[in-house]
């Protein structure tokens, strides 16, 4: 189901886990990787592909949610404000949102827009996990060094760091970790296949 408002989301009677992050960071690709579907969530090399709140029902027992990206410069300011309103409404008020996966491109240094978003999640006390995406595009050493820098940056304002995972939609890295995290958060889910 795809829509642009909290009211139109499916009734909140199953646990759900949502994916957010800057445009083009790889949210839709990660959902496809986790579900073994190449085309479940629509992906594109052009930023701004996902524009709606997309619910995917998994094994009839829980939802994965693909959200639009933030920080897409080409959309108009009024569209951006509208986007913000329905996404923030969803994040704050969705009662069955167990955890938000905030995706960060492993290749880039800490960006202001991500930091502001993470700060906001802290203020609103929304549980989140950081996932560093596209790690196949860097060497292992580069990924570790970028993640270490990111942690250093986060420690300036966070006493305790959120869980941090690495992923690649290309190689499948992170699939086990992310599904395990979800299963541990809600032990009654059926995500065995
Ligand atoms: P929006 O919906 O526009 O906000 O983007 P998104 O975050 O959903 O990104 P999407 O999954 O559409 O991926 C954007 C581009 O990055 C596509 O060209 C993907 O093929 C590529 N991509 C995504 N994840 C990975 C990854 O782990 N590794 C590599 N090499 N490319 C990736
Ligand atoms: Mg997308």
PDB file of C-alpha atoms and ligand atoms in Angstrom:
ATOM      1  CA  UNK A   1       0.000   0.000   0.000  1.00  0.00           C
ATOM      2  CA  UNK A   2       1.321   3.467  -0.911  1.00  0.00           C
ATOM      3  CA  UNK A   3       0.046   6.797   0.333  1.00  0.00           C
ATOM      4  CA  UNK A   4       0.909  10.283   1.534  1.00  0.00           C
ATOM      5  CA  UNK A   5      -0.643  10.466   4.953  1.00  0.00           C
ATOM      6  CA  UNK A   6      -0.624   8.703   8.270  1.00  0.00           C
ATOM      7  CA  UNK A   7      -4.408   8.358   8.191  1.00  0.00           C
ATOM      8  CA  UNK A   8      -4.271   6.299   5.035  1.00  0.00           C
ATOM      9  CA  UNK A   9      -1.600   3.859   6.257  1.00  0.00           C
ATOM     10  CA  UNK A  10      -2.770   0.278   6.954  1.00  0.00           C
ATOM     11  CA  UNK A  11      -4.282  -0.152  10.401  1.00  0.00           C
ATOM     12  CA  UNK A  12      -1.478  -0.224  12.951  1.00  0.00           C
ATOM     13  CA  UNK A  13      -2.036  -3.746  14.161  1.00  0.00           C
ATOM     14  CA  UNK A  14       1.292  -5.328  13.228  1.00  0.00           C
ATOM     15  CA  UNK A  15       4.856  -4.342  14.098  1.00  0.00           C
ATOM     16  CA  UNK A  16       6.624  -2.243  11.508  1.00  0.00           C
ATOM     17  CA  UNK A  17      10.158  -1.143  10.689  1.00  0.00           C
ATOM     18  CA  UNK A  18      10.811   1.803   8.375  1.00  0.00           C
ATOM     19  CA  UNK A  19      13.756   2.916   6.266  1.00  0.00           C
ATOM     20  CA  UNK A  20      14.724   6.535   5.874  1.00  0.00           C
ATOM     21  CA  UNK A  21      17.741   8.583   4.817  1.00  0.00           C
ATOM     22  CA  UNK A  22      18.893  10.992   2.158  1.00  0.00           C
ATOM     23  CA  UNK A  23      17.612  10.582  -1.362  1.00  0.00           C
ATOM     24  CA  UNK A  24      19.553   7.949  -3.296  1.00  0.00           C
ATOM     25  CA  UNK A  25      21.198   6.469  -0.187  1.00  0.00           C
ATOM     26  CA  UNK A  26      19.753   3.049  -1.067  1.00  0.00           C
ATOM     27  CA  UNK A  27      16.587   2.619   1.031  1.00  0.00           C
ATOM     28  CA  UNK A  28      14.529   0.894  -1.655  1.00  0.00           C
ATOM     29  CA  UNK A  29      17.466  -1.274  -2.754  1.00  0.00           C
ATOM     30  CA  UNK A  30      18.032  -2.395   0.832  1.00  0.00           C
ATOM     31  CA  UNK A  31      14.381  -3.408   1.205  1.00  0.00           C
ATOM     32  CA  UNK A  32      14.675  -5.466  -1.982  1.00  0.00           C
ATOM     33  CA  UNK A  33      17.848  -7.093  -0.693  1.00  0.00           C
ATOM     34  CA  UNK A  34      16.238  -7.951   2.660  1.00  0.00           C
ATOM     35  CA  UNK A  35      13.197  -9.489   1.002  1.00  0.00           C
ATOM     36  CA  UNK A  36      14.996 -11.248  -1.885  1.00  0.00           C
ATOM     37  CA  UNK A  37      12.907  -9.343  -4.404  1.00  0.00           C
ATOM     38  CA  UNK A  38      14.606  -7.396  -7.161  1.00  0.00           C
ATOM     39  CA  UNK A  39      11.654  -5.146  -7.839  1.00  0.00           C
ATOM     40  CA  UNK A  40       9.524  -4.979  -4.711  1.00  0.00           C
ATOM     41  CA  UNK A  41      10.493  -1.394  -3.886  1.00  0.00           C
ATOM     42  CA  UNK A  42      11.131   0.832  -6.890  1.00  0.00           C
ATOM     43  CA  UNK A  43      14.736   2.009  -7.172  1.00  0.00           C
ATOM     44  CA  UNK A  44      16.448   4.524  -9.431  1.00  0.00           C
ATOM     45  CA  UNK A  45      19.841   6.067  -9.973  1.00  0.00           C
ATOM     46  CA  UNK A  46      18.034   9.423 -10.023  1.00  0.00           C
ATOM     47  CA  UNK A  47      17.344  10.793  -6.538  1.00  0.00           C
ATOM     48  CA  UNK A  48      13.751  11.423  -5.498  1.00  0.00           C
ATOM     49  CA  UNK A  49      12.335   8.127  -6.740  1.00  0.00           C
ATOM     50  CA  UNK A  50      10.296   7.186  -3.681  1.00  0.00           C
ATOM     51  CA  UNK A  51       7.656   9.834  -2.970  1.00  0.00           C
ATOM     52  CA  UNK A  52       5.132   7.947  -0.879  1.00  0.00           C
ATOM     53  CA  UNK A  53       4.923   5.967   2.346  1.00  0.00           C
ATOM     54  CA  UNK A  54       5.097   2.389   1.038  1.00  0.00           C
ATOM     55  CA  UNK A  55       4.040  -0.510   3.234  1.00  0.00           C
ATOM     56  CA  UNK A  56       5.172  -4.044   2.393  1.00  0.00           C
ATOM     57  CA  UNK A  57       3.468  -6.796   4.368  1.00  0.00           C
ATOM     58  CA  UNK A  58       5.988  -9.538   5.224  1.00  0.00           C
ATOM     59  CA  UNK A  59       4.811 -13.103   5.908  1.00  0.00           C
ATOM     60  CA  UNK A  60       1.395 -11.724   6.907  1.00  0.00           C
ATOM     61  CA  UNK A  61       2.859 -10.679  10.260  1.00  0.00           C
ATOM     62  CA  UNK A  62       4.848  -7.445  10.021  1.00  0.00           C
ATOM     63  CA  UNK A  63       5.584  -4.472   7.778  1.00  0.00           C
ATOM     64  CA  UNK A  64       8.659  -3.055   6.133  1.00  0.00           C
ATOM     65  CA  UNK A  65       8.154   0.572   5.150  1.00  0.00           C
ATOM     66  CA  UNK A  66       9.974   2.403   2.375  1.00  0.00           C
ATOM     67  CA  UNK A  67       9.963   6.158   2.903  1.00  0.00           C
ATOM     68  CA  UNK A  68      10.918   9.006   0.566  1.00  0.00           C
ATOM     69  CA  UNK A  69      14.396  10.439   0.959  1.00  0.00           C
ATOM     70  CA  UNK A  70      15.138  13.770   2.557  1.00  0.00           C
ATOM     71  CA  UNK A  71      17.518  16.389   1.210  1.00  0.00           C
ATOM     72  CA  UNK A  72      16.521  16.149  -2.406  1.00  0.00           C
ATOM     73  CA  UNK A  73      17.438  19.613  -3.690  1.00  0.00           C
ATOM     74  CA  UNK A  74      15.431  19.523  -6.888  1.00  0.00           C
ATOM     75  CA  UNK A  75      11.977  19.421  -5.370  1.00  0.00           C
ATOM     76  CA  UNK A  76      10.319  22.766  -4.702  1.00  0.00           C
ATOM     77  CA  UNK A  77      10.341  24.248  -1.237  1.00  0.00           C
ATOM     78  CA  UNK A  78       6.600  23.865  -0.831  1.00  0.00           C
ATOM     79  CA  UNK A  79       6.822  20.223  -1.832  1.00  0.00           C
ATOM     80  CA  UNK A  80       9.664  19.714   0.644  1.00  0.00           C
ATOM     81  CA  UNK A  81       7.610  21.244   3.448  1.00  0.00           C
ATOM     82  CA  UNK A  82       4.678  19.038   2.575  1.00  0.00           C
ATOM     83  CA  UNK A  83       6.995  16.043   2.522  1.00  0.00           C
ATOM     84  CA  UNK A  84       8.318  16.940   5.908  1.00  0.00           C
ATOM     85  CA  UNK A  85       4.872  17.284   7.363  1.00  0.00           C
ATOM     86  CA  UNK A  86       3.629  13.843   6.388  1.00  0.00           C
ATOM     87  CA  UNK A  87       6.862  12.038   7.111  1.00  0.00           C
ATOM     88  CA  UNK A  88       7.348  13.650  10.504  1.00  0.00           C
ATOM     89  CA  UNK A  89       3.701  12.976  11.299  1.00  0.00           C
ATOM     90  CA  UNK A  90       4.233   9.327  10.361  1.00  0.00           C
ATOM     91  CA  UNK A  91       7.422   8.994  12.430  1.00  0.00           C
ATOM     92  CA  UNK A  92       6.044  10.664  15.540  1.00  0.00           C
ATOM     93  CA  UNK A  93       2.543   9.269  15.529  1.00  0.00           C
ATOM     94  CA  UNK A  94       2.684   5.790  14.032  1.00  0.00           C
ATOM     95  CA  UNK A  95       1.977   3.642  17.104  1.00  0.00           C
ATOM     96  CA  UNK A  96       3.325   0.368  15.683  1.00  0.00           C
ATOM     97  CA  UNK A  97       6.639   1.784  14.393  1.00  0.00           C
ATOM     98  CA  UNK A  98       9.122  -0.280  16.400  1.00  0.00           C
ATOM     99  CA  UNK A  99      12.291   1.147  14.974  1.00  0.00           C
ATOM    100  CA  UNK A 100      13.547   3.380  12.198  1.00  0.00           C
ATOM    101  CA  UNK A 101      16.574   2.404  10.143  1.00  0.00           C
ATOM    102  CA  UNK A 102      18.427   5.590   9.244  1.00  0.00           C
ATOM    103  CA  UNK A 103      20.597   4.977   6.208  1.00  0.00           C
ATOM    104  CA  UNK A 104      23.878   6.767   5.652  1.00  0.00           C
ATOM    105  CA  UNK A 105      26.051   6.443   2.543  1.00  0.00           C
ATOM    106  CA  UNK A 106      29.267   4.808   3.796  1.00  0.00           C
ATOM    107  CA  UNK A 107      31.290   6.832   1.293  1.00  0.00           C
ATOM    108  CA  UNK A 108      30.518  10.260   2.674  1.00  0.00           C
ATOM    109  CA  UNK A 109      31.591  12.205   5.711  1.00  0.00           C
ATOM    110  CA  UNK A 110      28.981  13.196   8.288  1.00  0.00           C
ATOM    111  CA  UNK A 111      26.472  15.520   6.617  1.00  0.00           C
ATOM    112  CA  UNK A 112      24.575  18.275   8.358  1.00  0.00           C
ATOM    113  CA  UNK A 113      21.173  17.119   7.164  1.00  0.00           C
ATOM    114  CA  UNK A 114      21.683  13.610   8.598  1.00  0.00           C
ATOM    115  CA  UNK A 115      22.970  14.998  11.878  1.00  0.00           C
ATOM    116  CA  UNK A 116      19.972  17.314  12.186  1.00  0.00           C
ATOM    117  CA  UNK A 117      17.603  14.497  11.440  1.00  0.00           C
ATOM    118  CA  UNK A 118      19.250  12.230  14.010  1.00  0.00           C
ATOM    119  CA  UNK A 119      19.155  15.017  16.605  1.00  0.00           C
ATOM    120  CA  UNK A 120      15.466  15.413  15.947  1.00  0.00           C
ATOM    121  CA  UNK A 121      14.889  11.663  16.441  1.00  0.00           C
ATOM    122  CA  UNK A 122      16.686  11.982  19.775  1.00  0.00           C
ATOM    123  CA  UNK A 123      14.466  14.866  20.838  1.00  0.00           C
ATOM    124  CA  UNK A 124      11.370  12.906  19.903  1.00  0.00           C
ATOM    125  CA  UNK A 125      12.761   9.739  21.504  1.00  0.00           C
ATOM    126  CA  UNK A 126      12.268   7.656  18.379  1.00  0.00           C
ATOM    127  CA  UNK A 127      14.315   4.424  18.492  1.00  0.00           C
ATOM    128  CA  UNK A 128      16.652   4.141  15.510  1.00  0.00           C
ATOM    129  CA  UNK A 129      19.539   2.154  14.074  1.00  0.00           C
ATOM    130  CA  UNK A 130      22.186   3.582  11.731  1.00  0.00           C
ATOM    131  CA  UNK A 131      22.928   1.564   8.613  1.00  0.00           C
ATOM    132  CA  UNK A 132      25.910   2.460   6.457  1.00  0.00           C
ATOM    133  CA  UNK A 133      24.960   1.598   2.867  1.00  0.00           C
ATOM    134  CA  UNK A 134      26.855   0.924  -0.368  1.00  0.00           C
ATOM    135  CA  UNK A 135      29.803  -0.484   1.553  1.00  0.00           C
ATOM    136  CA  UNK A 136      30.737  -2.516  -1.557  1.00  0.00           C
ATOM    137  CA  UNK A 137      31.932   0.717  -3.121  1.00  0.00           C
ATOM    138  CA  UNK A 138      34.783   1.061  -0.609  1.00  0.00           C
ATOM    139  CA  UNK A 139      37.522  -1.140   0.764  1.00  0.00           C
ATOM    140  CA  UNK A 140      36.945  -2.664   4.202  1.00  0.00           C
ATOM    141  CA  UNK A 141      39.513  -0.298   5.669  1.00  0.00           C
ATOM    142  CA  UNK A 142      37.870   2.742   4.160  1.00  0.00           C
ATOM    143  CA  UNK A 143      34.480   1.686   5.505  1.00  0.00           C
ATOM    144  CA  UNK A 144      35.884   1.155   9.013  1.00  0.00           C
ATOM    145  CA  UNK A 145      37.643   4.483   8.964  1.00  0.00           C
ATOM    146  CA  UNK A 146      34.536   6.336   7.727  1.00  0.00           C
ATOM    147  CA  UNK A 147      32.355   4.672  10.352  1.00  0.00           C
ATOM    148  CA  UNK A 148      34.919   5.502  13.059  1.00  0.00           C
ATOM    149  CA  UNK A 149      34.853   9.155  11.964  1.00  0.00           C
ATOM    150  CA  UNK A 150      31.103   9.162  12.019  1.00  0.00           C
ATOM    151  CA  UNK A 151      31.057   7.769  15.541  1.00  0.00           C
ATOM    152  CA  UNK A 152      33.505  10.436  16.654  1.00  0.00           C
ATOM    153  CA  UNK A 153      31.195  13.065  15.227  1.00  0.00           C
ATOM    154  CA  UNK A 154      28.124  11.560  16.901  1.00  0.00           C
ATOM    155  CA  UNK A 155      29.857  11.393  20.264  1.00  0.00           C
ATOM    156  CA  UNK A 156      29.979  15.184  20.315  1.00  0.00           C
ATOM    157  CA  UNK A 157      26.250  15.227  21.009  1.00  0.00           C
ATOM    158  CA  UNK A 158      25.328  11.656  22.000  1.00  0.00           C
ATOM    159  CA  UNK A 159      26.333  10.007  25.242  1.00  0.00           C
ATOM    160  CA  UNK A 160      25.387   6.593  23.980  1.00  0.00           C
ATOM    161  CA  UNK A 161      25.611   5.643  20.321  1.00  0.00           C
ATOM    162  CA  UNK A 162      22.751   3.891  18.511  1.00  0.00           C
ATOM    163  CA  UNK A 163      23.296   0.403  17.067  1.00  0.00           C
ATOM    164  CA  UNK A 164      25.368   0.662  13.879  1.00  0.00           C
ATOM    165  CA  UNK A 165      25.218  -1.833  11.001  1.00  0.00           C
ATOM    166  CA  UNK A 166      26.884  -2.053   7.593  1.00  0.00           C
ATOM    167  CA  UNK A 167      25.106  -3.018   4.404  1.00  0.00           C
ATOM    168  CA  UNK A 168      25.426  -3.555   0.687  1.00  0.00           C
ATOM    169  CA  UNK A 169      22.480  -4.201  -1.577  1.00  0.00           C
ATOM    170  CA  UNK A 170      24.992  -5.518  -4.114  1.00  0.00           C
ATOM    171  CA  UNK A 171      26.669  -8.197  -1.993  1.00  0.00           C
ATOM    172  CA  UNK A 172      23.939  -8.818   0.583  1.00  0.00           C
ATOM    173  CA  UNK A 173      26.180  -7.665   3.429  1.00  0.00           C
ATOM    174  CA  UNK A 174      24.127  -6.715   6.465  1.00  0.00           C
ATOM    175  CA  UNK A 175      21.100  -8.802   5.587  1.00  0.00           C
ATOM    176  CA  UNK A 176      21.555 -11.235   8.463  1.00  0.00           C
ATOM    177  CA  UNK A 177      22.364  -8.450  10.925  1.00  0.00           C
ATOM    178  CA  UNK A 178      19.350  -6.346  10.000  1.00  0.00           C
ATOM    179  CA  UNK A 179      16.922  -9.283  10.034  1.00  0.00           C
ATOM    180  CA  UNK A 180      18.395 -10.471  13.337  1.00  0.00           C
ATOM    181  CA  UNK A 181      17.981  -6.999  14.820  1.00  0.00           C
ATOM    182  CA  UNK A 182      14.344  -6.957  13.716  1.00  0.00           C
ATOM    183  CA  UNK A 183      13.731 -10.450  15.096  1.00  0.00           C
ATOM    184  CA  UNK A 184      15.292  -9.519  18.432  1.00  0.00           C
ATOM    185  CA  UNK A 185      13.214  -6.361  18.666  1.00  0.00           C
ATOM    186  CA  UNK A 186      10.024  -8.337  18.148  1.00  0.00           C
ATOM    187  CA  UNK A 187      10.568 -12.036  18.897  1.00  0.00           C
ATOM    188  CA  UNK A 188       7.130 -13.069  17.616  1.00  0.00           C
ATOM    189  CA  UNK A 189       7.788 -12.125  14.007  1.00  0.00           C
ATOM    190  CA  UNK A 190       7.920 -14.731  11.333  1.00  0.00           C
ATOM    191  CA  UNK A 191      10.847 -13.787   9.139  1.00  0.00           C
ATOM    192  CA  UNK A 192      12.342 -17.221   8.818  1.00  0.00           C
ATOM    193  CA  UNK A 193      12.128 -17.079   5.029  1.00  0.00           C
TER     194      UNK A 193
HETATM  195  P1  LIG B   1      15.003   7.667  -3.186  1.00  0.00           P
HETATM  196  O1  LIG B   1      13.797   6.766  -3.257  1.00  0.00           O
HETATM  197  O2  LIG B   1      15.172   8.482  -4.403  1.00  0.00           O
HETATM  198  O3  LIG B   1      15.040   8.475  -1.943  1.00  0.00           O
HETATM  199  O4  LIG B   1      16.324   6.725  -3.186  1.00  0.00           O
HETATM  200  P2  LIG B   1      16.646   5.410  -2.337  1.00  0.00           P
HETATM  201  O5  LIG B   1      17.305   5.778  -1.070  1.00  0.00           O
HETATM  202  O6  LIG B   1      15.462   4.519  -2.267  1.00  0.00           O
HETATM  203  O7  LIG B   1      17.784   4.736  -3.254  1.00  0.00           O
HETATM  204  P3  LIG B   1      17.657   3.511  -4.271  1.00  0.00           P
HETATM  205  O8  LIG B   1      17.479   2.237  -3.527  1.00  0.00           O
HETATM  206  O9  LIG B   1      16.664   3.855  -5.321  1.00  0.00           O
HETATM  207  O10 LIG B   1      19.151   3.470  -4.853  1.00  0.00           O
HETATM  208  C1  LIG B   1      19.743   4.594  -5.483  1.00  0.00           C
HETATM  209  C2  LIG B   1      20.867   4.140  -6.388  1.00  0.00           C
HETATM  210  O11 LIG B   1      21.930   3.588  -5.620  1.00  0.00           O
HETATM  211  C3  LIG B   1      20.461   3.045  -7.374  1.00  0.00           C
HETATM  212  O12 LIG B   1      21.150   3.293  -8.588  1.00  0.00           O
HETATM  213  C4  LIG B   1      20.954   1.771  -6.726  1.00  0.00           C
HETATM  214  O13 LIG B   1      21.264   0.752  -7.652  1.00  0.00           O
HETATM  215  C5  LIG B   1      22.227   2.261  -6.029  1.00  0.00           C
HETATM  216  N1  LIG B   1      22.498   1.459  -4.809  1.00  0.00           N
HETATM  217  C6  LIG B   1      21.671   1.288  -3.759  1.00  0.00           C
HETATM  218  N2  LIG B   1      22.231   0.526  -2.810  1.00  0.00           N
HETATM  219  C7  LIG B   1      23.449   0.173  -3.277  1.00  0.00           C
HETATM  220  C8  LIG B   1      24.524  -0.634  -2.750  1.00  0.00           C
HETATM  221  O14 LIG B   1      24.488  -1.183  -1.647  1.00  0.00           O
HETATM  222  N3  LIG B   1      25.637  -0.742  -3.516  1.00  0.00           N
HETATM  223  C9  LIG B   1      25.758  -0.133  -4.734  1.00  0.00           C
HETATM  224  N4  LIG B   1      26.899  -0.288  -5.409  1.00  0.00           N
HETATM  225  N5  LIG B   1      24.769   0.622  -5.267  1.00  0.00           N
HETATM  226  C10 LIG B   1      23.629   0.770  -4.551  1.00  0.00           C
HETATM  227 MG1  LIG B   2      13.524   4.866  -2.737  1.00  0.00          MG
END
